[in-house]
PDB file of C-alpha atoms and ligand atoms in Angstrom:
ATOM      1  CA  UNK A   1      77.647  22.678  -9.605  1.00 77.00           C
ATOM      2  CA  UNK A   2      75.680  25.783  -9.611  1.00 91.00           C
ATOM      3  CA  UNK A   3      72.731  25.552 -11.968  1.00 97.00           C
ATOM      4  CA  UNK A   4      71.866  28.906 -13.432  1.00 98.00           C
ATOM      5  CA  UNK A   5      68.945  29.539 -15.792  1.00 98.00           C
ATOM      6  CA  UNK A   6      67.688  32.707 -17.768  1.00 98.00           C
ATOM      7  CA  UNK A   7      63.969  33.121 -18.236  1.00 98.00           C
ATOM      8  CA  UNK A   8      63.613  35.540 -21.142  1.00 98.00           C
ATOM      9  CA  UNK A   9      60.645  37.522 -22.473  1.00 98.00           C
ATOM     10  CA  UNK A  10      58.932  40.843 -23.423  1.00 97.00           C
ATOM     11  CA  UNK A  11      56.988  40.948 -20.218  1.00 98.00           C
ATOM     12  CA  UNK A  12      54.860  43.812 -21.358  1.00 98.00           C
ATOM     13  CA  UNK A  13      53.678  43.176 -18.839  1.00 98.00           C
ATOM     14  CA  UNK A  14      54.387  40.047 -16.617  1.00 98.00           C
ATOM     15  CA  UNK A  15      51.192  37.983 -16.295  1.00 98.00           C
ATOM     16  CA  UNK A  16      50.394  35.601 -13.697  1.00 97.00           C
ATOM     17  CA  UNK A  17      51.254  32.809 -16.000  1.00 97.00           C
ATOM     18  CA  UNK A  18      54.814  34.216 -16.390  1.00 97.00           C
ATOM     19  CA  UNK A  19      55.086  34.502 -12.583  1.00 97.00           C
ATOM     20  CA  UNK A  20      53.953  30.945 -12.058  1.00 97.00           C
ATOM     21  CA  UNK A  21      56.712  29.808 -14.354  1.00 97.00           C
ATOM     22  CA  UNK A  22      59.211  32.096 -12.677  1.00 98.00           C
ATOM     23  CA  UNK A  23      58.150  30.934  -9.327  1.00 97.00           C
ATOM     24  CA  UNK A  24      58.689  26.995 -10.316  1.00 97.00           C
ATOM     25  CA  UNK A  25      61.648  27.841 -11.799  1.00 98.00           C
ATOM     26  CA  UNK A  26      63.136  29.626  -8.923  1.00 98.00           C
ATOM     27  CA  UNK A  27      62.623  26.166  -7.004  1.00 98.00           C
ATOM     28  CA  UNK A  28      64.510  24.397  -9.765  1.00 98.00           C
ATOM     29  CA  UNK A  29      67.393  26.395 -10.188  1.00 98.00           C
ATOM     30  CA  UNK A  30      70.350  27.856  -8.057  1.00 98.00           C
ATOM     31  CA  UNK A  31      70.039  31.139  -9.740  1.00 98.00           C
ATOM     32  CA  UNK A  32      67.398  32.457 -11.964  1.00 98.00           C
ATOM     33  CA  UNK A  33      67.872  35.693 -14.077  1.00 98.00           C
ATOM     34  CA  UNK A  34      64.545  36.836 -15.608  1.00 99.00           C
ATOM     35  CA  UNK A  35      65.691  38.702 -18.802  1.00 98.00           C
ATOM     36  CA  UNK A  36      63.520  41.674 -19.969  1.00 98.00           C
ATOM     37  CA  UNK A  37      64.069  41.960 -23.772  1.00 98.00           C
ATOM     38  CA  UNK A  38      64.448  45.542 -25.240  1.00 95.00           C
ATOM     39  CA  UNK A  39      63.109  44.576 -28.795  1.00 89.00           C
ATOM     40  CA  UNK A  40      63.505  47.410 -31.111  1.00 86.00           C
ATOM     41  CA  UNK A  41      61.053  45.993 -33.234  1.00 88.00           C
ATOM     42  CA  UNK A  42      58.057  46.595 -30.587  1.00 87.00           C
ATOM     43  CA  UNK A  43      56.812  49.684 -28.793  1.00 93.00           C
ATOM     44  CA  UNK A  44      56.025  48.499 -25.515  1.00 96.00           C
ATOM     45  CA  UNK A  45      53.243  49.710 -23.240  1.00 97.00           C
ATOM     46  CA  UNK A  46      55.797  49.973 -20.302  1.00 97.00           C
ATOM     47  CA  UNK A  47      59.385  51.150 -20.457  1.00 97.00           C
ATOM     48  CA  UNK A  48      62.369  48.779 -19.597  1.00 97.00           C
ATOM     49  CA  UNK A  49      62.643  50.379 -16.342  1.00 97.00           C
ATOM     50  CA  UNK A  50      59.047  50.085 -15.455  1.00 98.00           C
ATOM     51  CA  UNK A  51      58.724  46.480 -16.477  1.00 98.00           C
ATOM     52  CA  UNK A  52      61.972  45.593 -14.481  1.00 98.00           C
ATOM     53  CA  UNK A  53      60.445  47.421 -11.347  1.00 98.00           C
ATOM     54  CA  UNK A  54      57.323  45.636 -11.721  1.00 98.00           C
ATOM     55  CA  UNK A  55      58.856  42.194 -12.072  1.00 98.00           C
ATOM     56  CA  UNK A  56      61.196  42.888  -9.428  1.00 98.00           C
ATOM     57  CA  UNK A  57      58.289  43.587  -6.924  1.00 98.00           C
ATOM     58  CA  UNK A  58      56.297  40.540  -8.173  1.00 98.00           C
ATOM     59  CA  UNK A  59      59.437  38.257  -7.302  1.00 98.00           C
ATOM     60  CA  UNK A  60      60.672  39.756  -4.195  1.00 97.00           C
ATOM     61  CA  UNK A  61      59.307  36.963  -2.143  1.00 97.00           C
ATOM     62  CA  UNK A  62      61.101  34.309  -4.364  1.00 97.00           C
ATOM     63  CA  UNK A  63      64.619  35.201  -2.897  1.00 95.00           C
ATOM     64  CA  UNK A  64      67.952  36.514  -3.486  1.00 97.00           C
ATOM     65  CA  UNK A  65      68.636  33.909  -6.338  1.00 98.00           C
ATOM     66  CA  UNK A  66      66.237  35.562  -8.594  1.00 98.00           C
ATOM     67  CA  UNK A  67      67.185  38.659 -10.546  1.00 98.00           C
ATOM     68  CA  UNK A  68      65.696  40.974 -13.052  1.00 98.00           C
ATOM     69  CA  UNK A  69      67.900  42.320 -15.819  1.00 98.00           C
ATOM     70  CA  UNK A  70      67.218  44.035 -18.991  1.00 98.00           C
ATOM     71  CA  UNK A  71      68.807  42.800 -22.309  1.00 98.00           C
ATOM     72  CA  UNK A  72      69.388  43.515 -25.957  1.00 96.00           C
ATOM     73  CA  UNK A  73      70.351  41.153 -28.703  1.00 96.00           C
ATOM     74  CA  UNK A  74      70.468  37.189 -28.603  1.00 98.00           C
ATOM     75  CA  UNK A  75      68.877  35.296 -25.652  1.00 98.00           C
ATOM     76  CA  UNK A  76      72.058  32.999 -26.016  1.00 98.00           C
ATOM     77  CA  UNK A  77      74.291  35.678 -25.383  1.00 98.00           C
ATOM     78  CA  UNK A  78      72.280  37.039 -22.543  1.00 98.00           C
ATOM     79  CA  UNK A  79      72.555  33.542 -21.235  1.00 98.00           C
ATOM     80  CA  UNK A  80      76.382  33.355 -21.815  1.00 98.00           C
ATOM     81  CA  UNK A  81      76.898  36.702 -20.062  1.00 98.00           C
ATOM     82  CA  UNK A  82      75.011  35.218 -17.037  1.00 98.00           C
ATOM     83  CA  UNK A  83      76.763  31.726 -16.947  1.00 98.00           C
ATOM     84  CA  UNK A  84      73.486  30.016 -17.466  1.00 98.00           C
ATOM     85  CA  UNK A  85      73.252  26.495 -18.830  1.00 98.00           C
ATOM     86  CA  UNK A  86      69.409  26.784 -19.513  1.00 98.00           C
ATOM     87  CA  UNK A  87      66.598  28.798 -20.964  1.00 98.00           C
ATOM     88  CA  UNK A  88      63.139  28.577 -19.277  1.00 98.00           C
ATOM     89  CA  UNK A  89      60.065  29.105 -21.088  1.00 98.00           C
ATOM     90  CA  UNK A  90      56.514  28.416 -20.346  1.00 97.00           C
ATOM     91  CA  UNK A  91      53.931  26.692 -22.516  1.00 96.00           C
ATOM     92  CA  UNK A  92      50.271  27.736 -21.941  1.00 92.00           C
ATOM     93  CA  UNK A  93      48.688  25.366 -24.652  1.00 90.00           C
ATOM     94  CA  UNK A  94      49.606  23.266 -27.628  1.00 91.00           C
ATOM     95  CA  UNK A  95      49.339  26.697 -29.763  1.00 90.00           C
ATOM     96  CA  UNK A  96      52.575  27.922 -28.190  1.00 93.00           C
ATOM     97  CA  UNK A  97      54.574  24.821 -28.882  1.00 94.00           C
ATOM     98  CA  UNK A  98      55.466  25.415 -32.559  1.00 96.00           C
ATOM     99  CA  UNK A  99      56.934  28.651 -32.196  1.00 97.00           C
ATOM    100  CA  UNK A 100      58.635  27.730 -29.076  1.00 97.00           C
ATOM    101  CA  UNK A 101      60.162  24.517 -30.550  1.00 97.00           C
ATOM    102  CA  UNK A 102      61.562  26.686 -33.328  1.00 98.00           C
ATOM    103  CA  UNK A 103      63.165  29.042 -30.888  1.00 98.00           C
ATOM    104  CA  UNK A 104      64.450  26.274 -28.993  1.00 98.00           C
ATOM    105  CA  UNK A 105      66.086  24.554 -31.869  1.00 98.00           C
ATOM    106  CA  UNK A 106      67.295  27.826 -33.139  1.00 98.00           C
ATOM    107  CA  UNK A 107      69.104  28.645 -29.714  1.00 98.00           C
ATOM    108  CA  UNK A 108      70.290  25.137 -29.730  1.00 98.00           C
ATOM    109  CA  UNK A 109      72.032  25.552 -32.921  1.00 98.00           C
ATOM    110  CA  UNK A 110      73.523  29.144 -31.898  1.00 98.00           C
ATOM    111  CA  UNK A 111      74.721  27.747 -28.524  1.00 98.00           C
ATOM    112  CA  UNK A 112      74.590  24.055 -28.135  1.00 97.00           C
ATOM    113  CA  UNK A 113      75.603  24.123 -24.708  1.00 96.00           C
ATOM    114  CA  UNK A 114      72.499  25.724 -23.638  1.00 98.00           C
ATOM    115  CA  UNK A 115      69.337  23.846 -23.044  1.00 98.00           C
ATOM    116  CA  UNK A 116      65.760  24.940 -23.211  1.00 98.00           C
ATOM    117  CA  UNK A 117      63.492  23.768 -20.315  1.00 98.00           C
ATOM    118  CA  UNK A 118      59.775  24.124 -20.858  1.00 98.00           C
ATOM    119  CA  UNK A 119      57.474  24.418 -18.041  1.00 97.00           C
ATOM    120  CA  UNK A 120      53.652  24.105 -18.520  1.00 95.00           C
ATOM    121  CA  UNK A 121      51.703  27.171 -17.204  1.00 90.00           C
ATOM    122  CA  UNK A 122      49.385  26.343 -14.459  1.00 90.00           C
ATOM    123  CA  UNK A 123      46.029  25.372 -15.922  1.00 90.00           C
ATOM    124  CA  UNK A 124      44.393  28.335 -14.104  1.00 92.00           C
ATOM    125  CA  UNK A 125      46.637  30.748 -16.200  1.00 93.00           C
ATOM    126  CA  UNK A 126      46.812  28.998 -19.579  1.00 90.00           C
ATOM    127  CA  UNK A 127      44.422  31.426 -21.063  1.00 93.00           C
ATOM    128  CA  UNK A 128      46.419  34.628 -20.288  1.00 95.00           C
ATOM    129  CA  UNK A 129      48.457  36.736 -22.541  1.00 96.00           C
ATOM    130  CA  UNK A 130      50.027  40.219 -21.847  1.00 97.00           C
ATOM    131  CA  UNK A 131      48.401  41.449 -24.987  1.00 97.00           C
ATOM    132  CA  UNK A 132      44.635  40.506 -23.868  1.00 97.00           C
ATOM    133  CA  UNK A 133      45.415  41.850 -20.147  1.00 98.00           C
ATOM    134  CA  UNK A 134      46.461  45.169 -21.710  1.00 98.00           C
ATOM    135  CA  UNK A 135      43.173  45.281 -23.699  1.00 98.00           C
ATOM    136  CA  UNK A 136      40.922  44.368 -20.605  1.00 98.00           C
ATOM    137  CA  UNK A 137      42.840  46.833 -18.655  1.00 97.00           C
ATOM    138  CA  UNK A 138      42.477  49.605 -21.419  1.00 97.00           C
ATOM    139  CA  UNK A 139      38.678  49.375 -21.461  1.00 97.00           C
ATOM    140  CA  UNK A 140      38.200  49.272 -17.615  1.00 95.00           C
ATOM    141  CA  UNK A 141      37.731  45.556 -17.057  1.00 97.00           C
ATOM    142  CA  UNK A 142      38.863  43.717 -14.128  1.00 96.00           C
ATOM    143  CA  UNK A 143      42.402  42.502 -14.126  1.00 97.00           C
ATOM    144  CA  UNK A 144      43.059  41.339 -10.504  1.00 94.00           C
ATOM    145  CA  UNK A 145      44.063  37.592 -10.882  1.00 95.00           C
ATOM    146  CA  UNK A 146      45.358  37.968 -14.315  1.00 97.00           C
ATOM    147  CA  UNK A 147      48.641  39.708 -13.315  1.00 98.00           C
ATOM    148  CA  UNK A 148      50.798  40.277 -10.058  1.00 98.00           C
ATOM    149  CA  UNK A 149      49.535  43.356  -7.988  1.00 97.00           C
ATOM    150  CA  UNK A 150      52.344  45.470  -8.647  1.00 97.00           C
ATOM    151  CA  UNK A 151      51.356  45.058 -12.584  1.00 98.00           C
ATOM    152  CA  UNK A 152      47.691  45.612 -11.883  1.00 98.00           C
ATOM    153  CA  UNK A 153      48.480  48.886 -10.063  1.00 97.00           C
ATOM    154  CA  UNK A 154      50.560  49.992 -12.917  1.00 97.00           C
ATOM    155  CA  UNK A 155      48.020  49.262 -15.577  1.00 98.00           C
ATOM    156  CA  UNK A 156      45.388  50.797 -13.665  1.00 96.00           C
ATOM    157  CA  UNK A 157      47.515  53.998 -13.439  1.00 96.00           C
ATOM    158  CA  UNK A 158      48.483  53.834 -17.226  1.00 96.00           C
ATOM    159  CA  UNK A 159      44.731  53.644 -18.399  1.00 95.00           C
ATOM    160  CA  UNK A 160      43.343  55.918 -15.439  1.00 91.00           C
ATOM    161  CA  UNK A 161      42.653  58.939 -17.880  1.00 66.00           C
ATOM    162  CA  UNK A 162      41.976  57.197 -21.194  1.00 50.00           C
ATOM    163  CA  UNK A 163      39.291  54.669 -22.376  1.00 47.00           C
TER     164      UNK A 163
HETATM  165  O1  PNS B   1      57.686  37.140 -24.224  1.00 87.29           O
HETATM  166  P1  PNS B   1      57.937  36.757 -25.479  1.00 87.29           P
HETATM  167  O2  PNS B   1      57.886  37.881 -26.413  1.00 87.29           O
HETATM  168  O3  PNS B   1      57.306  35.431 -25.998  1.00 87.29           O
HETATM  169  O4  PNS B   1      59.550  36.459 -25.615  1.00 87.29           O
HETATM  170  C1  PNS B   1      60.314  36.246 -26.786  1.00 87.29           C
HETATM  171  C2  PNS B   1      61.835  35.969 -26.560  1.00 87.29           C
HETATM  172  C3  PNS B   1      62.390  37.333 -26.040  1.00 87.29           C
HETATM  173  C4  PNS B   1      62.228  34.883 -25.662  1.00 87.29           C
HETATM  174  C5  PNS B   1      62.378  36.053 -28.166  1.00 87.29           C
HETATM  175  O5  PNS B   1      61.831  36.900 -28.752  1.00 87.29           O
HETATM  176  C6  PNS B   1      63.889  36.139 -27.953  1.00 87.29           C
HETATM  177  O6  PNS B   1      64.645  35.319 -27.323  1.00 87.29           O
HETATM  178  N1  PNS B   1      64.387  37.302 -28.421  1.00 87.29           N
HETATM  179  C7  PNS B   1      65.780  37.491 -28.408  1.00 87.29           C
HETATM  180  C8  PNS B   1      66.612  37.650 -29.727  1.00 87.29           C
HETATM  181  C9  PNS B   1      66.837  36.218 -30.021  1.00 87.29           C
HETATM  182  O7  PNS B   1      67.769  35.559 -29.270  1.00 87.29           O
HETATM  183  N2  PNS B   1      66.369  35.526 -31.210  1.00 87.29           N
HETATM  184  C10 PNS B   1      66.682  34.275 -31.721  1.00 87.29           C
HETATM  185  C11 PNS B   1      66.263  33.206 -30.947  1.00 87.29           C
HETATM  186  S1  PNS B   1      64.541  32.757 -30.989  1.00 87.29           S
END
């Protein structure tokens, strides 16, 4: 039986904590679909195409069974479209747990056939967040080590003329 998982997120941008989760999930599942959410309630720094390009470059070495796809709407519908039985999410700290528990239960209510699998972010990356990474980059701080190289390049280019 082929085990398929989706790894949904905003990924604006992908951090090394996300990449660590993607890398470990890629080793657990036969196919891993990284889902980049187009959230109409948020104005992202990077467009959907930019985020897909950055993530695709960051996960290129993980193998052809890892794909990056944009999506709208519900994560469980995205999972169904990809015949996925699992949703992967990362937990950086206890503070992530409450919101993630609520999401996992909501998704399970919507689609009982899909289970959420949590991977604890590597300790080295537990402090990282997309928003803080953007703030550091915006004010000229060093972001190497916080985000994958394609994301670091994109952040430096984006903030090169401002700040
Ligand atoms: O990277 P994020 O912003 O923490 O990811 C949150 C995400 C994309 C997983 C969550 O907002 C989501 O699943 N959105 C899609 C809409 C949805 O399915 N909502 C109901 C279930 S929580």
